[in-house]
C-alpha positions as CSV (number, residue, x, y, z in Angstrom):
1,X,36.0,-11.3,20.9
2,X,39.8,-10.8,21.1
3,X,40.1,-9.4,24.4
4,X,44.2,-9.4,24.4
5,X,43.4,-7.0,21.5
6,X,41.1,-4.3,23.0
7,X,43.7,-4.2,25.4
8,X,46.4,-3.5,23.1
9,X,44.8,-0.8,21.6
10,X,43.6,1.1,25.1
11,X,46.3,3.5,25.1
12,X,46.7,4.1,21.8
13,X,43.3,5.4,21.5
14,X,43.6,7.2,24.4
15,X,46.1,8.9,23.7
16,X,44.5,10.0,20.5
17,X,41.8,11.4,22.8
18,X,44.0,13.3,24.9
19,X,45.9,14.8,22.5
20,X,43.0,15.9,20.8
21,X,42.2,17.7,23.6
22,X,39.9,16.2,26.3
23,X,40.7,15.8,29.3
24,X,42.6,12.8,30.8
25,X,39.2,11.1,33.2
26,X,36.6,12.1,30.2
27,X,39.1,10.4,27.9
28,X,39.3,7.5,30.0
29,X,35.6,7.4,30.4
30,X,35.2,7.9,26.3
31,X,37.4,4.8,25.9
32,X,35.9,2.5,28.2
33,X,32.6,3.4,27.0
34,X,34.1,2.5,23.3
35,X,35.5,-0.9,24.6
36,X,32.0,-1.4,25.6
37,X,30.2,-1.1,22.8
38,X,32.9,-3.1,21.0
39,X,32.3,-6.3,22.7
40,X,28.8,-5.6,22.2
41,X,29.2,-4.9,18.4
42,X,32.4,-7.1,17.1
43,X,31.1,-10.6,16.9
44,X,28.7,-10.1,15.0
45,X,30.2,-7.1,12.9
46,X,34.0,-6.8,13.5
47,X,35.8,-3.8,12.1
48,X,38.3,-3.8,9.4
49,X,40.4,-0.9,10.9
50,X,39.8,-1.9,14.9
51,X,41.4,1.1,16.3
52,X,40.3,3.4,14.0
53,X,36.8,2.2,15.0
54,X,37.2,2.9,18.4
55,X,39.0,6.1,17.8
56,X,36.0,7.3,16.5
57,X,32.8,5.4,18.7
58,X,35.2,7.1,21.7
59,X,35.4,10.8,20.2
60,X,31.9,10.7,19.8
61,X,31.2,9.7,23.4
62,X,33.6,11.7,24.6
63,X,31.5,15.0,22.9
64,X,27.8,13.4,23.7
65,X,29.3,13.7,27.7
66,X,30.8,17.0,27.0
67,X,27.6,18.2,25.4
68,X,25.7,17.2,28.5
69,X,27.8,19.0,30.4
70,X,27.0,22.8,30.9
71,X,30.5,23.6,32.4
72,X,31.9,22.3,29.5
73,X,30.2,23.1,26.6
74,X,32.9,24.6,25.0
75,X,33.5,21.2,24.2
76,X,31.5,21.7,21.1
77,X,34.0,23.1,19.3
78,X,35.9,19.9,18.9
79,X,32.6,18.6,16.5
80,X,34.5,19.6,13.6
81,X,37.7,17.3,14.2
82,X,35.6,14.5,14.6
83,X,38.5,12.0,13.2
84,X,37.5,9.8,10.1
85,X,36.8,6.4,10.3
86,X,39.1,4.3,8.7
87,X,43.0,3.4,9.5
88,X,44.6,5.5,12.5
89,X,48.4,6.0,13.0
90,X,50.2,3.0,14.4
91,X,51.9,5.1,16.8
92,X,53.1,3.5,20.6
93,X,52.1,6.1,23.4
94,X,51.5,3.4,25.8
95,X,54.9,4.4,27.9
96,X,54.0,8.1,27.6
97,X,50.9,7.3,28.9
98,X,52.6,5.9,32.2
99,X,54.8,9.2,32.4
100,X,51.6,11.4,31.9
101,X,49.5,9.4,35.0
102,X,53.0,9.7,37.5
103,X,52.2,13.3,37.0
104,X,53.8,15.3,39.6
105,X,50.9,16.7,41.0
106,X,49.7,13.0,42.4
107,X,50.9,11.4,45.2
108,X,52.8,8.3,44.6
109,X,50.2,5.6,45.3
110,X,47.8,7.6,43.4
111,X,49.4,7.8,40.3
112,X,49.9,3.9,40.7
113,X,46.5,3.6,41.3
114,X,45.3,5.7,38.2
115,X,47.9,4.0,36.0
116,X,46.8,0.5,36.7
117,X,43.2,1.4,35.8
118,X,43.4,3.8,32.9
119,X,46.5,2.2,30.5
120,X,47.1,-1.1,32.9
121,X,43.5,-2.7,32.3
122,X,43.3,-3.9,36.0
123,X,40.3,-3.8,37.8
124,X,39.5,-1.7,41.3
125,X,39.1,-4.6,42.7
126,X,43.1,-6.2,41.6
127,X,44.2,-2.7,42.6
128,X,42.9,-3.1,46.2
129,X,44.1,-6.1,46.4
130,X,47.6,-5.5,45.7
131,X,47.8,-2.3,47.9
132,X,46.0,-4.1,50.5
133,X,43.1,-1.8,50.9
134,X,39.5,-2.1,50.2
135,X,37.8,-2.0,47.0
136,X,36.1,1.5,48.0
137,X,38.9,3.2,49.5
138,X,40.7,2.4,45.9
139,X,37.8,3.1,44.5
140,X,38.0,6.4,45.9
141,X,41.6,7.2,45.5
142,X,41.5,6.4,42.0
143,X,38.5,8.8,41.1
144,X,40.7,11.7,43.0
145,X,43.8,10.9,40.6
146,X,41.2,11.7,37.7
147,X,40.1,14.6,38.9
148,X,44.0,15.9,39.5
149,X,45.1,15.1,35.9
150,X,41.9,16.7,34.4
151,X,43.8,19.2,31.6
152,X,47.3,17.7,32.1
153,X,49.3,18.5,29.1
154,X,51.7,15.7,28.1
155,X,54.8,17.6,28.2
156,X,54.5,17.7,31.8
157,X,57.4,14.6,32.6
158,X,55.9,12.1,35.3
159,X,58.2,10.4,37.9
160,X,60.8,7.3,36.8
161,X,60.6,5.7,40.4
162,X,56.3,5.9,40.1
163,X,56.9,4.4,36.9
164,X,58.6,1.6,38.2
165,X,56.2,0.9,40.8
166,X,53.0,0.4,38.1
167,X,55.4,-1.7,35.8
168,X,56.0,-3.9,38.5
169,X,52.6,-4.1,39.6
170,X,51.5,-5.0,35.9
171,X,54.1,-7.9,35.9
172,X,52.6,-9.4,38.9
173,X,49.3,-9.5,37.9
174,X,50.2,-10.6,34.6
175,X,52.4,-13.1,36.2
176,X,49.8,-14.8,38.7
177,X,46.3,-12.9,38.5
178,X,43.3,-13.2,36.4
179,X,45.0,-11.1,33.1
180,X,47.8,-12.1,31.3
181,X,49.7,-8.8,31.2
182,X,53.3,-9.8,32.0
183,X,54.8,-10.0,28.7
184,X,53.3,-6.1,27.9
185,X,55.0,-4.9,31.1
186,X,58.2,-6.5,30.0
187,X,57.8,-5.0,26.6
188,X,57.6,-1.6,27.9
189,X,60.5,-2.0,30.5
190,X,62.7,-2.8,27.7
191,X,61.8,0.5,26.3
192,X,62.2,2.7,29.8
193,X,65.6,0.5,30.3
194,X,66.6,2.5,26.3
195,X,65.6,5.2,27.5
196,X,66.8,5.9,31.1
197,X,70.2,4.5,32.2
198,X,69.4,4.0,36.1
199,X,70.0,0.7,38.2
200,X,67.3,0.0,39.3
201,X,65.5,0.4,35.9
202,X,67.8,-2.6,34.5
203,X,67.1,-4.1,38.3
204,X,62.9,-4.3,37.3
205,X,64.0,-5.6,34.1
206,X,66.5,-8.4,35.2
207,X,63.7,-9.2,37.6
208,X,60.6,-9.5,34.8
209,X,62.9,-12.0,32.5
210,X,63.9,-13.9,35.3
211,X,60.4,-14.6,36.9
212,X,59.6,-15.0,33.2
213,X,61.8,-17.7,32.3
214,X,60.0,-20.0,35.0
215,X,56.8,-19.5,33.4
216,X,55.8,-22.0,31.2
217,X,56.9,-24.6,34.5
218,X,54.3,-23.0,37.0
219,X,51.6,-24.9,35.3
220,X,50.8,-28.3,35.1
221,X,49.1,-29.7,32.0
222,X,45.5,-29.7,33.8
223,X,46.2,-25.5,34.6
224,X,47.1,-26.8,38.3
225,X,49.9,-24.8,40.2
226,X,53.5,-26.1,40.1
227,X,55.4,-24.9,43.3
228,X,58.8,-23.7,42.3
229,X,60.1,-26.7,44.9
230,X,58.4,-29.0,42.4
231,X,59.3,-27.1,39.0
232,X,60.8,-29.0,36.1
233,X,63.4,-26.6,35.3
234,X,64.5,-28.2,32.3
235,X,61.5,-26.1,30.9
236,X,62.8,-22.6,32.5
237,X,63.7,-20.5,29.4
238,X,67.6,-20.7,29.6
239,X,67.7,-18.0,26.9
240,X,66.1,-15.5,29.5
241,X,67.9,-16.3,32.6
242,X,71.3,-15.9,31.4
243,X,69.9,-12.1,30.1
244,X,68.4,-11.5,33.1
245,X,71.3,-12.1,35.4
246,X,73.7,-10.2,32.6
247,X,71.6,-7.2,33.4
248,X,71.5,-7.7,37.1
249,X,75.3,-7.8,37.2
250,X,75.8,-5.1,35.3
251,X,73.3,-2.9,37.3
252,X,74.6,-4.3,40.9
253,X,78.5,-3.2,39.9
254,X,77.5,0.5,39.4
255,X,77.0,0.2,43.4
256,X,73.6,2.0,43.7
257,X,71.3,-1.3,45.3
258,X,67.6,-0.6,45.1
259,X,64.5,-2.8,45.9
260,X,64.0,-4.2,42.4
261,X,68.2,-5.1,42.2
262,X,67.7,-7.2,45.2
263,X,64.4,-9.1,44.7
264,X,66.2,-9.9,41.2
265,X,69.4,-11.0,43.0
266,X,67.3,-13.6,45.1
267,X,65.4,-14.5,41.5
268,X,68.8,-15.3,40.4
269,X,69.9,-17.7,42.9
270,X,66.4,-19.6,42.3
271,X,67.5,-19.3,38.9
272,X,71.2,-20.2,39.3
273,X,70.5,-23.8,41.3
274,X,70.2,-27.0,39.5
275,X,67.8,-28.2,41.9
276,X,65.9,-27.3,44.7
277,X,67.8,-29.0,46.9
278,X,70.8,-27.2,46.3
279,X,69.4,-23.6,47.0
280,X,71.9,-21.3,48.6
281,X,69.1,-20.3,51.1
282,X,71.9,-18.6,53.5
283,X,72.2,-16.1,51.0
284,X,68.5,-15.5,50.0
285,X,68.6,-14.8,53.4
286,X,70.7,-12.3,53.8
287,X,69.4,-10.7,50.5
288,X,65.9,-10.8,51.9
289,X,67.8,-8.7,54.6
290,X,68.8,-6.2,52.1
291,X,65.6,-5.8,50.8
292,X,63.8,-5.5,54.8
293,X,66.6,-2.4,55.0
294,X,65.3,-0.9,51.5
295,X,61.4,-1.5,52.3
296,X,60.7,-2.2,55.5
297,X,57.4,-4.1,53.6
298,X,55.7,-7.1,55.2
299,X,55.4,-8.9,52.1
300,X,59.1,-8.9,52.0
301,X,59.4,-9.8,55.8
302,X,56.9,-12.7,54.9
303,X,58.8,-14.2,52.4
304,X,61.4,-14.0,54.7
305,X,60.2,-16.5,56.6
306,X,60.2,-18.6,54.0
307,X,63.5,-18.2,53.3
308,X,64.8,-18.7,57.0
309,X,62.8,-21.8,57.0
310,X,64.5,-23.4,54.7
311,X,67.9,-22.0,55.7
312,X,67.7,-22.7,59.5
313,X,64.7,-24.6,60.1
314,X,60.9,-24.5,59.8
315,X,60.7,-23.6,63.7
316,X,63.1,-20.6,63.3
317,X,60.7,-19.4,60.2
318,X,57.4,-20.0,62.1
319,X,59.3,-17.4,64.4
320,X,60.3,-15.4,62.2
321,X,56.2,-15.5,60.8
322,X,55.0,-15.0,64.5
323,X,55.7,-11.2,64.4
324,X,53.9,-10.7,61.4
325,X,50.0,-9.5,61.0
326,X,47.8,-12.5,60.1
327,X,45.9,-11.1,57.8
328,X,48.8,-10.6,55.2
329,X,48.0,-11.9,52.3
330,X,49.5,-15.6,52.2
331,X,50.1,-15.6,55.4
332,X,48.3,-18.5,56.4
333,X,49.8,-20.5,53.4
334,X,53.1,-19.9,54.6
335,X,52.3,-20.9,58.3
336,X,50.6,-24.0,56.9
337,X,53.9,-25.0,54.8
338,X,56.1,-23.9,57.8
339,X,53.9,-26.8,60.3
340,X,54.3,-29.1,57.6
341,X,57.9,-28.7,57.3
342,X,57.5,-29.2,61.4
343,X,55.7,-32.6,61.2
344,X,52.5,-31.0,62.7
345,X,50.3,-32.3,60.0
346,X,46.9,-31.9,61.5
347,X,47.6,-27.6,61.9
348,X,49.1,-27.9,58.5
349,X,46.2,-29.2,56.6
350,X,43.8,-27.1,59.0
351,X,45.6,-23.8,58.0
352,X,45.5,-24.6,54.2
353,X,42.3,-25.5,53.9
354,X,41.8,-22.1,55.8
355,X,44.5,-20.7,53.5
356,X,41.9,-21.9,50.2
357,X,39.0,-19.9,51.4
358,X,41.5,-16.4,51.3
359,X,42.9,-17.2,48.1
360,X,42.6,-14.5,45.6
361,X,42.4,-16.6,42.6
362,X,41.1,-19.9,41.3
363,X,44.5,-21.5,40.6
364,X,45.9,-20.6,43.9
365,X,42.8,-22.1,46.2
366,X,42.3,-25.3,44.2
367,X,46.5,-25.8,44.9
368,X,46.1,-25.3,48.6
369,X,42.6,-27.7,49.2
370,X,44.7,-30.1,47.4
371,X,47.7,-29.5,49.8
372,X,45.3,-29.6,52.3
373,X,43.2,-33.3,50.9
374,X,46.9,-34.8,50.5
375,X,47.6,-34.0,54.7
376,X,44.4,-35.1,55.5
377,X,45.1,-38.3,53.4
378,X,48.2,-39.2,55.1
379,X,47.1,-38.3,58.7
380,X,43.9,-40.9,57.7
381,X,46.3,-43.7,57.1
């Protein structure tokens, strides 16, 4: 079963259903229903036309619920246009999509929310996680944002900044969750970056190719985490860099700094030092500032910390980490790599082993018990 295909074809189905006039949550509903019945069905009888397949299993569950229905029986009426199976437009609606869940009637965090579900393809649970909430509460929120866009029409423009936000989200997961979506987000931030000339569109896109371009160096040959310490950036995609920071210059001289513009100023510097030695940390620094002013976040202020450890010491970052709330994600890695830095290996390895059991993937915990076996190694010797 060719997951990385269902995927593809998510939002091109429904948009299909949504323009054919159900509603945005029973079209969502329809498709996942389709995607369903697709992994149950393909491997043993895969489809010559895929999406025209699940055009139509998703039409037809999208009128058995309305059927069921009594407030919407009028449903009914779409039997008739009950689309043929067979080969269905190649059209790409996937950015619309994004515009039509920023609808202006959401709040911001909700149209994130409902975006990352519905076109996305993350989980509730990856949602939470990345909003720092839990499952139900996202759960919740993104039922609500159904419910709101019920019977939106799609000329109805969504907002550029909401956007943004569930691009960037995308790219993170893609870039070091459980689904590879990272080069889809980058795809479709090309397209907004043609469409809307604004900095800090070209600022999300200078940041995706740059974070990019370290990719295929993140990973060692047995799937194990590389630290970007510990990179070999001969294997950073040159190609990328040098387009990413191209953008990013051109975007930071129209004078209009954002959030994305500075977190791809700091990628740059990674990017722009031939070893990890010779890091201008000062200035990550005082970018990381820039970015505290824009946000205010927590996430930035604890990488941060990070940064003023290695600029002025790992005792001034473990107080520049002693403001922050504990239960930040991360947090306990950073404090572990902060003691080591410190010469305090026996808190070190105690908070990555702790550090392991809050990891939110597999990759990330096996990296930390193996920081924290490798302290425990040299303490025993």
């Amino acid at each position: 079963m060719d997951e990385a295909l269902l995927r593809s074809l998510t939002p091109s189905v429904l948009t299909v259903l949504v323009r054919r006039g159900a509603d945005f949550a029973a079209a969502e509903d329809a498709v996942q229903d389709a995607l369903v019945e697709a992994v149950r069905v393909w491997p043993a009888d895969p489809p010559r036309e895929p999406k025209g397949w699940l055009v139509t299993v998703a039409w037809r569950r999208f009128l058995d619920a309305a059927r069921s229905d009594a407030a919407r029986r009028r449903r009914e009426d779409f039997a008739d246009e009950e689309p043929a199976p067979g080969p269905a437009p190649a059209v790409d609606d996937t950015l619309q999509l994004y515009f039509l869940c920023a609808h202006p009637s959401l709040t911001p965090a909700s149209a994130v929310a409902l975006t990352l579900r519905a076109v996305g393809g993350l989980t509730t649970r990856q949602i939470a996680q990345a909003y720092l909430v839990p499952e139900a509460t996202m759960a919740q929120r993104i039922s609500r944002a159904k419910r709101t866009v019920s019977g939106v029409r799609f000329d109805q423009s969504g907002d550029v900044a909401t956007v943004l936000r569930v691009l960037y989200l995308v790219f993170n997961e893609g870039y070091s969750g459980d689904i590879d979506l990272a080069a889809e987000a980058i795809r479709l931030t090309r397209q907004l970056a043609a469409q809307v000339d604004h900095p800090e569109v070209a600022g999300l896109l200078a940041l995706m190719l740059l974070h990019h371009a370290r990719r295929a160096a993140r990973t060692a040959a047995d799937g194990s985490l590389v630290p970007l310490a510990e990179q070999d950036r001969r294997r950073w995609d040159t190609r990328l860099i040098a387009e990413g920071i191209e953008i990013l210059q051109a975007a930071l001289a129209r004078d209009r700094l954002g959030e994305f513009q500075a977190q791809a100023a700091i990628a740059a510097l990674h990017a722009d030092a031939p070893t990890a030695e010779e890091t201008d940390w000062v200035q990550i620094v005082e970018w990381y500032d820039e970015l505290t002013r824009l946000t205010d976040s927590p996430i930035v202020r604890l990488n941060r910390a990070v940064a003023v450890g290695e600029a002025d010491g790992p005792r001034a970052g473990l107080a520049a980490l002693a403001g922050l709330d504990a239960s930040l994600p991360r947090h306990t890695a950073v404090a572990a790599y902060l003691h080591e830095r410190d010469g305090d290996l026996a808190t070190a390895a105690r908070l990555y082993a702790e550090a392991a059991h809050k990891a939110p993937n597999l990759a990330e915990r096996d990296h930390l018990t193996r920081q924290a076996a490798r302290l425990n190694a040299r303490r025993g010797h």
